[in-house]
Amino acid sequence: MPTLKYETEHRCGYCEKELFGRSDKKYCNDTCRNKANSNKRKHAKWDEPKHVYQISRDLLRNRRIMADTGAWEGEPKFLTRGEMLDKGFNFNFYTNILETKKGRYYYCYEYGYKEVENGRIMIVMTEKYFEFTIKVKDYDRD
């Protein structure tokens, strides 16, 4: 009786385990196939390094947290810094800074926040987000 002989060793495209069975098999199980395809979609969608995807994810999470407060244009909501941190808010990521006479607002898309007294955060929403312009101060050059 003839025996099958593998000339090349087939490995899983995700976990690198040795594959057995069909010669055109790419993954050892459904879990590896799903994880590999998920990674491919992320890279195809963003076509950027992983850190770009993570930053975008954090910005969207910050926006969702502020949107869930129910802040509408002209009707700000107030939370404490601790409440926002408990919900997963990351104060290091924002899309825009708006300087006004009343203070500095940090925006994640159309939702913004401003720190007020005693660790309280005022959350605002504006429909005019895309109309804001960032003014850059001219610095004296030596």
GROMACS .gro file of C-alpha atoms in nm:
model
  142
    1MET     CA    1   0.000   0.000   0.000
    2PRO     CA    2   0.145   0.340  -0.098
    3THR     CA    3   0.210   0.602   0.170
    4LEU     CA    4   0.162   0.976   0.140
    5LYS     CA    5   0.473   1.179   0.168
    6TYR     CA    6   0.470   1.553   0.234
    7GLU     CA    7   0.737   1.739   0.049
    8THR     CA    8   0.665   2.071   0.218
    9GLU     CA    9   0.537   2.126   0.566
   10HIS     CA   10   0.208   2.316   0.584
   11ARG     CA   11   0.156   2.557   0.873
   12CYS     CA   12  -0.148   2.744   1.005
   13GLY     CA   13  -0.163   3.100   0.871
   14TYR     CA   14  -0.234   3.236   1.220
   15CYS     CA   15  -0.076   3.023   1.494
   16GLU     CA   16   0.190   2.841   1.287
   17LYS     CA   17   0.087   2.491   1.400
   18GLU     CA   18   0.146   2.208   1.154
   19LEU     CA   19  -0.157   2.137   0.933
   20PHE     CA   20  -0.295   1.796   0.846
   21GLY     CA   21  -0.565   1.708   0.598
   22ARG     CA   22  -0.641   1.884   0.272
   23SER     CA   23  -0.347   2.021   0.081
   24ASP     CA   24  -0.512   2.362   0.036
   25LYS     CA   25  -0.599   2.404   0.406
   26LYS     CA   26  -0.482   2.741   0.543
   27TYR     CA   27  -0.583   2.738   0.911
   28CYS     CA   28  -0.594   2.468   1.177
   29ASN     CA   29  -0.942   2.557   1.309
   30ASP     CA   30  -1.224   2.813   1.292
   31THR     CA   31  -1.079   3.025   1.573
   32CYS     CA   32  -0.752   3.081   1.387
   33ARG     CA   33  -0.938   3.148   1.063
   34ASN     CA   34  -1.162   3.407   1.232
   35LYS     CA   35  -0.872   3.580   1.408
   36ALA     CA   36  -0.663   3.594   1.090
   37ASN     CA   37  -0.952   3.733   0.885
   38SER     CA   38  -1.030   3.989   1.156
   39ASN     CA   39  -0.668   4.110   1.148
   40LYS     CA   40  -0.680   4.130   0.767
   41ARG     CA   41  -0.999   4.340   0.779
   42LYS     CA   42  -0.846   4.579   1.032
   43HIS     CA   43  -0.540   4.632   0.817
   44ALA     CA   44  -0.743   4.657   0.499
   45LYS     CA   45  -0.981   4.906   0.660
   46TRP     CA   46  -0.717   5.128   0.811
   47ASP     CA   47  -0.412   5.037   0.603
   48GLU     CA   48  -0.218   5.188   0.890
   49PRO     CA   49  -0.013   5.056   1.179
   50LYS     CA   50  -0.195   4.920   1.482
   51HIS     CA   51  -0.145   5.236   1.691
   52VAL     CA   52  -0.354   5.441   1.443
   53TYR     CA   53  -0.643   5.199   1.488
   54GLN     CA   54  -0.608   5.218   1.867
   55ILE     CA   55  -0.609   5.599   1.870
   56SER     CA   56  -0.918   5.611   1.650
   57ARG     CA   57  -1.087   5.357   1.878
   58ASP     CA   58  -1.010   5.572   2.185
   59LEU     CA   59  -1.144   5.886   2.015
   60LEU     CA   60  -1.468   5.711   1.924
   61ARG     CA   61  -1.499   5.573   2.279
   62ASN     CA   62  -1.453   5.924   2.422
   63ARG     CA   63  -1.719   6.058   2.185
   64ARG     CA   64  -1.962   5.780   2.278
   65ILE     CA   65  -1.912   5.843   2.651
   66MET     CA   66  -1.985   6.213   2.606
   67ALA     CA   67  -2.284   6.142   2.380
   68ASP     CA   68  -2.431   5.904   2.640
   69THR     CA   69  -2.451   6.192   2.891
   70GLY     CA   70  -2.730   6.349   2.686
   71ALA     CA   71  -2.557   6.683   2.631
   72TRP     CA   72  -2.723   6.882   2.351
   73GLU     CA   73  -2.645   7.215   2.193
   74GLY     CA   74  -2.709   7.485   2.451
   75GLU     CA   75  -2.768   7.227   2.728
   76PRO     CA   76  -2.441   7.115   2.890
   77LYS     CA   77  -2.414   6.821   3.129
   78PHE     CA   78  -2.183   6.790   3.428
   79LEU     CA   79  -1.988   6.486   3.547
   80THR     CA   80  -1.694   6.439   3.776
   81ARG     CA   81  -1.355   6.344   3.639
   82GLY     CA   82  -1.378   6.013   3.828
   83GLU     CA   83  -1.712   5.923   3.668
   84MET     CA   84  -1.566   5.977   3.323
   85LEU     CA   85  -1.257   5.771   3.404
   86ASP     CA   86  -1.478   5.490   3.538
   87LYS     CA   87  -1.658   5.480   3.202
   88GLY     CA   88  -1.323   5.445   3.021
   89PHE     CA   89  -1.269   5.805   2.910
   90ASN     CA   90  -0.912   5.886   2.809
   91PHE     CA   91  -0.828   6.254   2.860
   92ASN     CA   92  -0.514   6.226   2.643
   93PHE     CA   93  -0.708   6.190   2.316
   94TYR     CA   94  -0.911   6.466   2.152
   95THR     CA   95  -0.959   6.596   1.799
   96ASN     CA   96  -0.963   6.970   1.854
   97ILE     CA   97  -0.900   7.243   2.111
   98LEU     CA   98  -1.121   7.551   2.115
   99GLU     CA   99  -0.998   7.860   2.302
  100THR     CA  100  -1.277   8.091   2.418
  101LYS     CA  101  -1.308   8.374   2.669
  102LYS     CA  102  -1.466   8.124   2.908
  103GLY     CA  103  -1.180   7.876   2.883
  104ARG     CA  104  -1.033   7.590   2.683
  105TYR     CA  105  -1.262   7.318   2.542
  106TYR     CA  106  -1.128   6.981   2.427
  107TYR     CA  107  -1.337   6.821   2.152
  108CYS     CA  108  -1.390   6.466   2.032
  109TYR     CA  109  -1.569   6.540   1.708
  110GLU     CA  110  -1.884   6.741   1.792
  111TYR     CA  111  -1.872   6.677   2.170
  112GLY     CA  112  -1.642   6.878   2.390
  113TYR     CA  113  -1.552   6.909   2.754
  114LYS     CA  114  -1.412   7.176   2.978
  115GLU     CA  115  -1.274   7.128   3.326
  116VAL     CA  116  -1.450   7.349   3.579
  117GLU     CA  117  -1.392   7.380   3.953
  118ASN     CA  118  -1.334   7.088   4.192
  119GLY     CA  119  -1.274   6.818   3.932
  120ARG     CA  120  -1.609   6.865   3.761
  121ILE     CA  121  -1.628   6.836   3.384
  122MET     CA  122  -1.877   7.027   3.171
  123ILE     CA  123  -1.975   6.839   2.855
  124VAL     CA  124  -2.111   7.034   2.558
  125MET     CA  125  -2.224   6.947   2.207
  126THR     CA  126  -2.218   7.169   1.903
  127GLU     CA  127  -2.344   7.123   1.549
  128LYS     CA  128  -2.087   7.377   1.433
  129TYR     CA  129  -1.786   7.158   1.505
  130PHE     CA  130  -1.661   7.159   1.149
  131GLU     CA  131  -1.683   7.537   1.125
  132PHE     CA  132  -1.430   7.590   1.405
  133THR     CA  133  -1.090   7.709   1.303
  134ILE     CA  134  -0.778   7.673   1.508
  135LYS     CA  135  -0.591   7.997   1.542
  136VAL     CA  136  -0.217   7.956   1.562
  137LYS     CA  137  -0.026   8.226   1.741
  138ASP     CA  138   0.271   8.373   1.560
  139TYR     CA  139   0.580   8.320   1.770
  140ASP     CA  140   0.885   8.539   1.741
  141ARG     CA  141   1.161   8.359   1.565
  142ASP     CA  142   1.518   8.408   1.678
   0.00000   0.00000   0.00000
